[in-house]
Amino acid sequence: SQTIHQWPATLVQPVGSPLSLECTVEGTSNPNLYWYRQAAGRGLQLLFYSVGIGQISSEVPQNLSASRPQDRQFILSSKKLLLSDSGFYLCAWSSPRVKPEAFFGQGTRLTVV
Amino acid sequence: AQTVTQSQPEMSVQEAETVTLSCTYDTSENNYYLFWYKQPPSRQMILVIRQEAYKQQNATENRFSVNFQKAAKSFSLKISDSQLGDTAMYFCAFMKLPSGTYKYIFGTGTRLKVLA
């Protein structure tokens, strides 16, 4: 069966510090991968998605970047965090040719102080 | 661009009763999927139900069913015999077909509280 791991679960970082959130998927190959941010009252905002290794599409201009160094690994990064980067970050995967729905990780609560 | 609107930020229902959550969407596409996801206090997103736009029959999963009105671009979720464990945020989502990107567009969510 397929599983998705996302870590860390919670993170408190000072303004100006770097960020690295990691997500890995097991039990499937060549998944589509996604990073979402969830803010109160705004639902889930798609930040990045990837349909293959090294292929990253950005949905909104921001202080964040994403990378996909391996088929089932997706990393969300920042060189210098801003207060506005605080939020709940969710990684997800899908294989639309098998099932149309996306499957989500447990999420990371990021607080920038 | 596609948009998904959930106009009910919060709702409550008595245990064992029925509640309906609303969702509307805007698209010019003819082929797409619609989903309802549940996010309990644990924050884990869980798929509740999905609907293929080309199917006229409304999807059902145990106590959960949808009312899909394609012409009206409406996709409501009905929860029957509500249980305390149904307390959660519920998100409506859209994905168009065919798509090389398979992006999922979410609404802002409805917070449902089931009262004992």
Coordinates of C-alpha atoms in Angstrom, one line a residue:
Chain A
S1 CA 0.0 0.0 0.0
Q2 CA 1.0 3.6 -0.5
T3 CA 2.1 5.8 2.3
I4 CA 3.2 9.4 2.6
H5 CA 5.5 10.8 5.2
Q6 CA 5.9 14.4 6.0
W7 CA 8.2 15.9 8.7
P8 CA 8.6 17.6 11.0
A9 CA 5.1 17.8 12.5
T10 CA 5.8 21.1 14.2
L11 CA 8.5 23.7 13.7
V12 CA 9.2 27.1 15.3
Q13 CA 11.8 29.2 13.4
P14 CA 13.0 32.7 13.8
V15 CA 12.5 35.3 11.1
G16 CA 15.3 35.2 8.6
S17 CA 16.2 31.6 9.2
P18 CA 16.2 28.9 6.5
L19 CA 13.5 26.3 6.1
S20 CA 13.4 22.7 4.8
L21 CA 10.3 20.5 5.0
E22 CA 10.5 17.1 3.5
C23 CA 7.9 14.7 2.1
T24 CA 8.4 11.2 0.8
V25 CA 6.0 8.7 -0.7
E26 CA 6.3 4.9 -0.6
G27 CA 4.5 2.2 -2.6
T28 CA 4.1 4.0 -5.9
S29 CA 6.2 5.3 -8.7
N30 CA 6.2 8.6 -10.6
P31 CA 3.5 10.2 -8.5
N32 CA 2.4 13.8 -8.9
L33 CA 3.5 15.7 -5.8
Y34 CA 2.0 18.8 -4.2
W35 CA 2.7 21.4 -1.5
Y36 CA -0.3 23.2 -0.1
R37 CA -0.5 25.8 2.6
Q38 CA -3.6 26.1 4.8
A39 CA -4.4 29.4 6.4
A40 CA -7.5 30.1 8.5
G41 CA -10.4 31.1 6.3
R42 CA -8.5 30.6 3.1
G43 CA -8.7 26.9 2.6
L44 CA -5.9 25.1 0.9
Q45 CA -3.6 27.2 -1.3
L46 CA -1.6 25.3 -3.9
L47 CA 2.0 26.4 -3.6
F48 CA 3.9 24.0 -5.9
Y49 CA 3.3 20.8 -7.8
S50 CA 5.5 18.4 -9.7
V51 CA 4.8 15.8 -12.3
G52 CA 8.3 14.4 -12.4
I53 CA 11.9 14.6 -11.1
G54 CA 13.2 18.1 -11.4
Q55 CA 9.9 19.4 -12.8
I56 CA 8.5 22.0 -10.5
S57 CA 5.6 24.4 -11.1
S58 CA 5.0 27.4 -8.9
E59 CA 1.4 28.6 -8.4
V60 CA 2.0 31.8 -6.4
P61 CA 5.0 34.1 -6.1
Q62 CA 6.4 33.9 -2.6
N63 CA 9.4 33.4 -0.4
L64 CA 9.4 29.6 -0.9
S65 CA 10.8 27.2 -3.3
A66 CA 10.4 23.5 -4.0
S67 CA 12.6 20.7 -5.3
R68 CA 12.1 17.1 -6.3
P69 CA 15.6 15.5 -6.2
Q70 CA 14.2 11.9 -6.4
D71 CA 11.0 10.4 -7.8
R72 CA 9.2 10.1 -4.5
Q73 CA 10.8 13.0 -2.5
F74 CA 9.5 16.6 -2.4
I75 CA 11.1 19.3 -0.5
L76 CA 9.8 22.8 0.5
S77 CA 12.5 25.3 1.2
S78 CA 13.1 28.9 2.1
K79 CA 16.4 30.8 2.4
K80 CA 15.0 33.4 4.8
L81 CA 11.7 33.0 6.5
L82 CA 9.2 35.8 6.9
L83 CA 6.5 36.1 9.6
S84 CA 3.9 35.6 6.8
D85 CA 5.3 32.2 6.1
S86 CA 3.7 30.9 9.3
G87 CA 0.9 28.3 8.6
F88 CA 0.1 24.7 8.2
Y89 CA 1.8 23.0 5.3
L90 CA 0.5 19.9 3.6
C91 CA 2.2 17.6 1.2
A92 CA 0.1 15.4 -1.1
W93 CA 0.5 12.9 -3.9
S94 CA -1.6 11.5 -6.6
S95 CA -1.5 9.0 -9.4
P96 CA -4.5 10.1 -11.5
R97 CA -4.2 7.3 -14.0
V98 CA -4.8 4.9 -11.2
K99 CA -7.1 6.9 -8.8
P100 CA -8.1 10.6 -9.3
E101 CA -7.9 11.7 -5.7
A102 CA -5.0 13.1 -3.8
F103 CA -3.6 11.7 -0.6
F104 CA -2.2 13.9 2.1
G105 CA 0.5 13.8 4.6
Q106 CA 0.0 14.7 8.3
G107 CA 1.1 18.2 7.8
T108 CA 3.6 20.6 9.4
R109 CA 2.7 23.4 11.7
L110 CA 5.2 26.2 11.0
T111 CA 5.5 29.2 13.3
V112 CA 7.8 31.9 12.4
V113 CA 8.7 34.1 15.4
Chain B
A1 CA -9.4 29.6 -13.9
Q2 CA -11.5 27.3 -11.9
T3 CA -12.8 28.4 -8.5
V4 CA -14.5 26.5 -5.7
T5 CA -16.8 28.3 -3.2
Q6 CA -18.1 27.0 0.1
S7 CA -20.5 29.7 1.5
Q8 CA -21.0 28.2 4.9
P9 CA -18.0 28.8 7.2
E10 CA -19.5 27.0 10.1
M11 CA -22.4 24.6 10.7
S12 CA -23.7 22.5 13.5
V13 CA -26.0 19.5 13.7
Q14 CA -27.4 17.3 16.4
E15 CA -26.2 13.8 16.7
A16 CA -28.2 11.4 14.6
E17 CA -29.6 14.1 12.4
T18 CA -28.9 15.0 8.8
V19 CA -26.8 17.9 7.5
T20 CA -26.0 19.2 4.1
L21 CA -22.9 21.2 3.2
S22 CA -22.9 23.4 0.1
C23 CA -20.3 23.8 -2.6
T24 CA -20.4 25.6 -5.9
Y25 CA -17.7 25.8 -8.5
D26 CA -16.9 27.7 -11.7
T27 CA -15.4 26.0 -14.7
S28 CA -15.8 26.0 -18.5
E29 CA -14.6 22.4 -18.6
N30 CA -16.9 19.5 -19.3
N31 CA -14.8 16.7 -17.8
Y32 CA -13.7 16.9 -14.2
Y33 CA -13.7 15.3 -10.8
L34 CA -15.2 16.7 -7.6
F35 CA -14.2 15.6 -4.1
W36 CA -15.2 16.1 -0.5
Y37 CA -12.4 15.9 2.0
K38 CA -12.7 15.8 5.8
Q39 CA -10.1 17.3 8.1
P40 CA -10.7 16.3 11.8
P41 CA -8.9 18.0 14.7
S42 CA -5.9 15.8 14.0
R43 CA -5.5 17.8 10.7
Q44 CA -5.2 14.6 8.6
M45 CA -7.0 15.2 5.3
I46 CA -9.2 12.2 4.5
L47 CA -11.1 11.6 1.3
V48 CA -14.9 11.3 2.0
I49 CA -16.3 10.9 -1.5
R50 CA -15.6 11.7 -5.1
Q51 CA -17.8 12.3 -8.2
E52 CA -17.0 12.0 -11.8
A53 CA -18.7 14.8 -13.8
Y54 CA -19.6 12.5 -16.7
K55 CA -21.6 10.3 -14.3
Q56 CA -25.2 11.4 -13.7
Q57 CA -25.7 9.2 -10.7
N58 CA -24.8 10.8 -7.4
A59 CA -22.0 9.1 -5.5
T60 CA -22.7 7.6 -2.1
E61 CA -20.4 6.2 0.6
N62 CA -22.3 4.8 3.6
R63 CA -23.8 7.8 5.4
F64 CA -22.3 10.3 3.0
S65 CA -23.9 11.2 -0.3
V66 CA -23.7 14.0 -2.8
N67 CA -26.2 16.0 -4.8
F68 CA -24.3 16.8 -8.0
Q69 CA -26.1 19.3 -10.2
K70 CA -23.8 19.8 -13.2
A71 CA -25.7 22.5 -15.0
A72 CA -25.9 24.5 -11.8
K73 CA -22.3 23.7 -10.9
S74 CA -23.3 22.6 -7.5
F75 CA -21.9 19.8 -5.4
S76 CA -23.4 19.4 -2.0
L77 CA -22.5 16.8 0.7
K78 CA -25.2 15.2 2.8
I79 CA -24.3 13.5 6.0
S80 CA -27.0 11.2 7.4
D81 CA -27.2 10.0 11.0
S82 CA -24.5 12.4 12.1
Q83 CA -22.0 11.1 14.6
L84 CA -19.7 12.9 17.0
G85 CA -16.7 11.7 14.9
D86 CA -18.0 13.7 11.9
T87 CA -16.9 16.9 13.7
A88 CA -14.3 18.3 11.3
M89 CA -13.5 20.8 8.6
Y90 CA -14.9 19.7 5.2
F91 CA -13.4 20.8 2.0
C92 CA -14.8 20.7 -1.5
A93 CA -12.3 20.2 -4.3
F94 CA -12.1 20.2 -8.1
M95 CA -9.8 18.7 -10.6
K96 CA -10.2 19.0 -14.3
L97 CA -9.7 16.3 -16.9
P98 CA -7.8 15.8 -19.1
S99 CA -5.0 17.5 -17.5
G100 CA -1.3 17.3 -17.6
T101 CA -1.0 18.9 -14.2
Y102 CA -3.8 17.4 -12.2
K103 CA -4.1 20.4 -9.9
Y104 CA -6.6 20.2 -7.1
I105 CA -8.5 23.4 -6.4
F106 CA -10.0 23.6 -2.9
G107 CA -12.7 25.7 -1.3
T108 CA -12.2 27.6 2.0
G109 CA -14.0 24.8 4.0
T110 CA -16.9 24.4 6.3
R111 CA -16.4 23.7 9.9
L112 CA -19.0 21.2 11.1
K113 CA -19.7 20.5 14.7
V114 CA -21.8 17.6 15.7
L115 CA -23.6 18.2 19.0
A116 CA -24.3 15.5 21.5

